[in-house]
Short mmCIF file of C-alpha atoms in Angstrom, two decimals:
data_model
loop_
_atom_site.label_atom_id
_atom_site.label_comp_id
_atom_site.label_asym_id
_atom_site.label_seq_id
_atom_site.Cartn_x
_atom_site.Cartn_y
_atom_site.Cartn_z
CA GLY A 12 87.10 -62.51 -45.15
CA ALA A 13 84.72 -61.66 -42.37
CA GLY A 14 81.63 -61.94 -44.51
CA VAL A 15 80.40 -62.98 -47.94
CA SER A 16 81.54 -60.48 -50.53
CA GLN A 17 79.78 -59.97 -53.85
CA THR A 18 80.94 -57.90 -56.78
CA PRO A 19 79.82 -55.84 -58.52
CA SER A 20 77.16 -54.43 -56.22
CA ASN A 21 75.39 -52.97 -59.23
CA LYS A 22 75.58 -53.92 -62.88
CA VAL A 23 73.70 -52.30 -65.73
CA THR A 24 73.97 -54.00 -69.08
CA GLU A 25 72.22 -54.14 -72.41
CA LYS A 26 70.05 -56.96 -73.65
CA GLY A 27 72.15 -59.63 -75.30
CA LYS A 28 75.36 -58.92 -73.39
CA TYR A 29 77.35 -61.35 -71.23
CA VAL A 30 77.59 -60.78 -67.49
CA GLU A 31 79.71 -62.28 -64.70
CA LEU A 32 78.88 -61.92 -61.03
CA ARG A 33 81.44 -62.88 -58.41
CA CYS A 34 81.03 -64.27 -54.92
CA ASP A 35 83.77 -64.59 -52.30
CA PRO A 36 82.43 -66.76 -49.46
CA ILE A 37 83.48 -66.92 -45.84
CA SER A 38 86.85 -68.64 -45.53
CA GLY A 39 86.41 -72.31 -44.74
CA HIS A 40 82.77 -72.50 -45.80
CA THR A 41 82.49 -75.51 -48.07
CA ALA A 42 78.95 -74.90 -49.30
CA LEU A 43 78.08 -71.98 -51.58
CA TYR A 44 74.65 -71.02 -52.88
CA TRP A 45 73.32 -68.68 -55.56
CA TYR A 46 69.82 -67.25 -55.35
CA ARG A 47 68.09 -64.49 -57.24
CA GLN A 48 65.46 -62.18 -55.84
CA SER A 49 62.98 -59.99 -57.66
CA LEU A 50 61.33 -57.02 -55.98
CA GLY A 51 58.80 -58.08 -53.38
CA GLN A 52 59.60 -61.77 -53.78
CA GLY A 53 61.51 -64.34 -51.78
CA PRO A 54 64.92 -65.62 -52.88
CA GLU A 55 64.68 -68.13 -55.71
CA PHE A 56 67.22 -70.96 -55.63
CA LEU A 57 69.60 -71.23 -58.59
CA ILE A 58 72.52 -73.52 -57.74
CA TYR A 59 74.41 -74.95 -54.78
CA PHE A 60 78.07 -76.03 -54.61
CA GLN A 61 79.63 -78.41 -52.17
CA GLY A 62 83.35 -77.78 -52.63
CA THR A 63 84.15 -77.46 -56.33
CA GLY A 64 81.21 -79.41 -57.65
CA ALA A 65 77.62 -78.37 -58.22
CA ALA A 66 75.58 -80.48 -55.78
CA ASP A 67 72.28 -79.14 -57.11
CA ASP A 68 71.88 -76.97 -60.22
CA SER A 69 68.18 -77.63 -60.72
CA GLY A 70 67.27 -74.00 -60.15
CA LEU A 71 69.18 -72.61 -63.12
CA PRO A 72 66.39 -71.33 -65.39
CA ASN A 73 67.99 -72.23 -68.72
CA ASP A 74 71.32 -72.89 -70.41
CA ARG A 75 72.17 -69.18 -70.52
CA PHE A 76 73.02 -69.45 -66.84
CA PHE A 77 76.17 -71.17 -65.65
CA ALA A 78 78.20 -71.08 -62.45
CA VAL A 79 81.66 -72.29 -61.51
CA ARG A 80 83.70 -72.68 -58.36
CA PRO A 81 87.00 -74.04 -59.66
CA GLU A 82 89.02 -74.00 -56.43
CA GLY A 83 86.22 -74.51 -53.95
CA SER A 84 86.24 -70.91 -52.77
CA VAL A 85 85.30 -68.02 -55.08
CA SER A 86 82.37 -68.63 -57.39
CA THR A 87 81.31 -66.87 -60.57
CA LEU A 88 77.77 -66.82 -61.92
CA LYS A 89 77.79 -66.31 -65.68
CA ILE A 90 74.80 -65.17 -67.70
CA GLN A 91 74.96 -65.24 -71.49
CA ARG A 92 72.76 -63.28 -73.90
CA THR A 93 71.07 -61.41 -71.07
CA GLU A 94 67.36 -60.68 -71.27
CA ARG A 95 65.31 -58.01 -69.52
CA GLY A 96 63.70 -60.73 -67.41
CA ASP A 97 67.11 -61.51 -65.91
CA SER A 98 66.98 -58.22 -64.01
CA ALA A 99 67.03 -59.03 -60.30
CA VAL A 100 69.27 -59.03 -57.26
CA TYR A 101 71.58 -62.05 -57.33
CA LEU A 102 72.38 -63.25 -53.83
CA CYS A 103 75.25 -65.48 -52.82
CA ALA A 104 75.43 -67.33 -49.52
CA SER A 105 77.83 -69.74 -47.90
CA SER A 106 77.62 -72.19 -45.04
CA ARG A 107 80.04 -74.21 -42.98
CA THR A 108 78.81 -77.48 -44.31
CA GLY A 109 76.22 -78.71 -46.75
CA ALA A 110 75.22 -81.51 -44.41
CA GLY A 111 73.34 -81.09 -41.18
CA ALA A 112 71.86 -77.72 -40.34
CA ASN A 113 72.82 -75.47 -43.23
CA VAL A 114 72.60 -71.98 -41.82
CA LEU A 115 73.40 -69.55 -44.60
CA THR A 116 75.39 -66.33 -44.41
CA PHE A 117 74.39 -64.05 -47.26
CA GLY A 118 76.25 -61.37 -49.13
CA ALA A 119 74.65 -58.00 -49.88
CA GLY A 120 73.84 -59.08 -53.43
CA SER A 121 74.59 -57.93 -56.96
CA ARG A 122 71.80 -55.90 -58.52
CA LEU A 123 71.59 -56.67 -62.24
CA THR A 124 69.63 -54.40 -64.55
CA VAL A 125 69.23 -55.43 -68.16
CA LEU A 126 68.09 -52.58 -70.40
CA SER B 28 57.85 -73.13 -56.95
CA GLN B 29 58.07 -71.76 -53.42
CA GLN B 30 57.95 -74.29 -50.62
CA GLY B 31 57.03 -71.79 -47.93
CA GLU B 32 54.24 -69.29 -47.93
CA GLU B 33 54.16 -66.60 -45.31
CA ASP B 34 51.18 -64.69 -44.10
CA PRO B 35 50.38 -61.96 -43.74
CA GLN B 36 52.20 -60.49 -46.72
CA ALA B 37 52.42 -57.20 -44.85
CA LEU B 38 52.01 -56.29 -41.19
CA SER B 39 52.05 -52.84 -39.62
CA ILE B 40 52.13 -52.44 -35.83
CA GLN B 41 53.09 -49.92 -33.16
CA GLU B 42 56.32 -50.07 -31.22
CA GLY B 43 55.93 -52.25 -28.13
CA GLU B 44 53.32 -54.53 -29.68
CA ASN B 45 53.96 -58.15 -30.57
CA ALA B 46 54.27 -59.26 -34.20
CA THR B 47 53.26 -62.71 -35.36
CA MET B 48 54.11 -64.09 -38.79
CA ASN B 49 53.12 -67.48 -40.13
CA CYS B 50 54.68 -69.83 -42.62
CA SER B 51 53.15 -72.86 -44.27
CA TYR B 52 54.98 -75.44 -46.35
CA LYS B 53 54.01 -78.34 -48.53
CA THR B 54 56.46 -81.22 -48.18
CA SER B 55 58.20 -82.83 -45.22
CA ILE B 56 61.16 -80.93 -43.85
CA ASN B 57 64.44 -81.47 -42.05
CA ASN B 58 64.74 -77.99 -40.54
CA LEU B 59 62.87 -74.70 -40.76
CA GLN B 60 64.68 -71.40 -40.46
CA TRP B 61 63.66 -67.76 -40.28
CA TYR B 62 65.67 -65.00 -41.91
CA ARG B 63 65.35 -61.24 -41.86
CA GLN B 64 66.14 -58.81 -44.68
CA ASN B 65 66.45 -55.08 -44.34
CA SER B 66 65.67 -53.09 -47.47
CA GLY B 67 68.45 -53.39 -50.05
CA ARG B 68 70.52 -55.76 -47.93
CA GLY B 69 71.25 -59.49 -47.76
CA LEU B 70 69.36 -61.90 -45.55
CA VAL B 71 70.39 -62.53 -41.96
CA HIS B 72 69.72 -65.79 -40.17
CA LEU B 73 67.53 -65.42 -37.06
CA ILE B 74 66.65 -68.85 -35.73
CA LEU B 75 66.48 -72.52 -36.72
CA ILE B 76 64.02 -75.11 -35.49
CA ARG B 77 64.46 -78.79 -36.22
CA SER B 78 61.62 -81.01 -37.36
CA ASN B 79 61.56 -82.84 -34.01
CA GLU B 80 61.26 -79.58 -32.03
CA ARG B 81 58.01 -77.76 -31.30
CA GLU B 82 59.14 -74.44 -29.89
CA LYS B 83 62.32 -72.43 -29.67
CA HIS B 84 63.25 -69.08 -28.12
CA SER B 85 66.01 -66.62 -28.86
CA GLY B 86 65.86 -63.25 -27.10
CA ARG B 87 62.61 -61.55 -28.19
CA LEU B 88 61.97 -64.24 -30.82
CA ARG B 89 59.77 -67.28 -30.36
CA VAL B 90 59.33 -69.86 -33.09
CA THR B 91 56.84 -72.69 -33.11
CA LEU B 92 56.63 -75.61 -35.49
CA ASP B 93 53.65 -77.86 -36.12
CA THR B 94 54.71 -80.61 -38.52
CA SER B 95 51.22 -82.13 -38.59
CA LYS B 96 49.87 -78.86 -40.00
CA LYS B 97 53.08 -78.11 -41.93
CA SER B 98 53.25 -74.65 -40.42
CA SER B 99 55.47 -72.44 -38.32
CA SER B 100 55.04 -69.10 -36.63
CA LEU B 101 57.53 -66.41 -35.68
CA LEU B 102 56.63 -64.14 -32.77
CA ILE B 103 58.58 -60.98 -32.09
CA THR B 104 57.74 -59.57 -28.66
CA ALA B 105 57.96 -55.94 -27.62
CA SER B 106 58.70 -54.82 -31.16
CA ARG B 107 60.99 -51.91 -31.96
CA ALA B 108 61.19 -49.62 -34.97
CA ALA B 109 64.49 -51.34 -35.80
CA ASP B 110 62.58 -54.61 -36.32
CA THR B 111 61.14 -53.13 -39.52
CA ALA B 112 62.22 -55.54 -42.27
CA SER B 113 61.06 -58.46 -44.39
CA TYR B 114 60.96 -61.85 -42.72
CA PHE B 115 61.30 -65.12 -44.62
CA CYS B 116 60.91 -68.72 -43.63
CA ALA B 117 63.13 -71.31 -45.33
CA THR B 118 62.99 -75.08 -45.33
CA ASP B 119 65.23 -77.93 -46.37
CA ALA B 120 63.82 -81.30 -47.27
CA ARG B 121 66.73 -83.30 -45.89
CA SER B 122 70.20 -82.86 -44.45
CA GLY B 123 72.48 -81.15 -46.96
CA SER B 124 69.79 -80.18 -49.44
CA ARG B 125 69.03 -76.69 -50.66
CA LEU B 126 67.06 -74.12 -48.66
CA THR B 127 63.78 -73.05 -50.21
CA PHE B 128 62.43 -69.66 -49.18
CA GLY B 129 58.92 -68.34 -48.91
CA GLU B 130 57.65 -65.02 -50.26
CA GLY B 131 58.13 -63.17 -46.99
CA THR B 132 56.21 -60.89 -44.64
CA GLN B 133 56.98 -57.18 -44.71
CA LEU B 134 56.87 -55.94 -41.12
CA THR B 135 56.62 -52.23 -40.36
CA VAL B 136 56.97 -51.12 -36.74
CA ASN B 137 55.82 -47.56 -36.26
CA PRO B 138 57.55 -45.51 -33.55
#
């Protein structure tokens, strides 16, 4: 597609539930990134894929968070046993290559609210 | 932890004035980038400056980089109300590594 697409745009869930957030990157972009952003803060790095593999997952806060990119295109961020502190906007970005100057194109984000 | 720290946290100016935002970082970098975010939207890339560059221009934007002081500044000249947004600096430690963002400066340009 023309841009990075994220679905859903808004998700409200209850504490303890499982959530999946989807990211469809720009066609041909090999690198894909997940960030989360709380109100008034900068984006916080979660995980970065180069192709199908996670090149850096050091930002995932704990083992409730997991992300996949099985075919090197669409990625899904999965959050188990959600907690109220998981509420944030989850941003996905893609770039043409993970090497060199990685200029990111961001999606509009998925706003997650955990009640 | 955040690599970049912007200051000021918030800046309010009149249309036509220049806006200067600063970013400091802690470790050595490969590139430094500036992004803009309108309220409720994703971030948009503005400009990239490499670690061996000192100044770069793009339209009304001017970016400087001082690697000895580990700092960068973003200057927006002749500001417009449409420039109202949050501005973030982002650094990567080496080619192909993740981008780390600062906390941002909220710029308000009053018409």
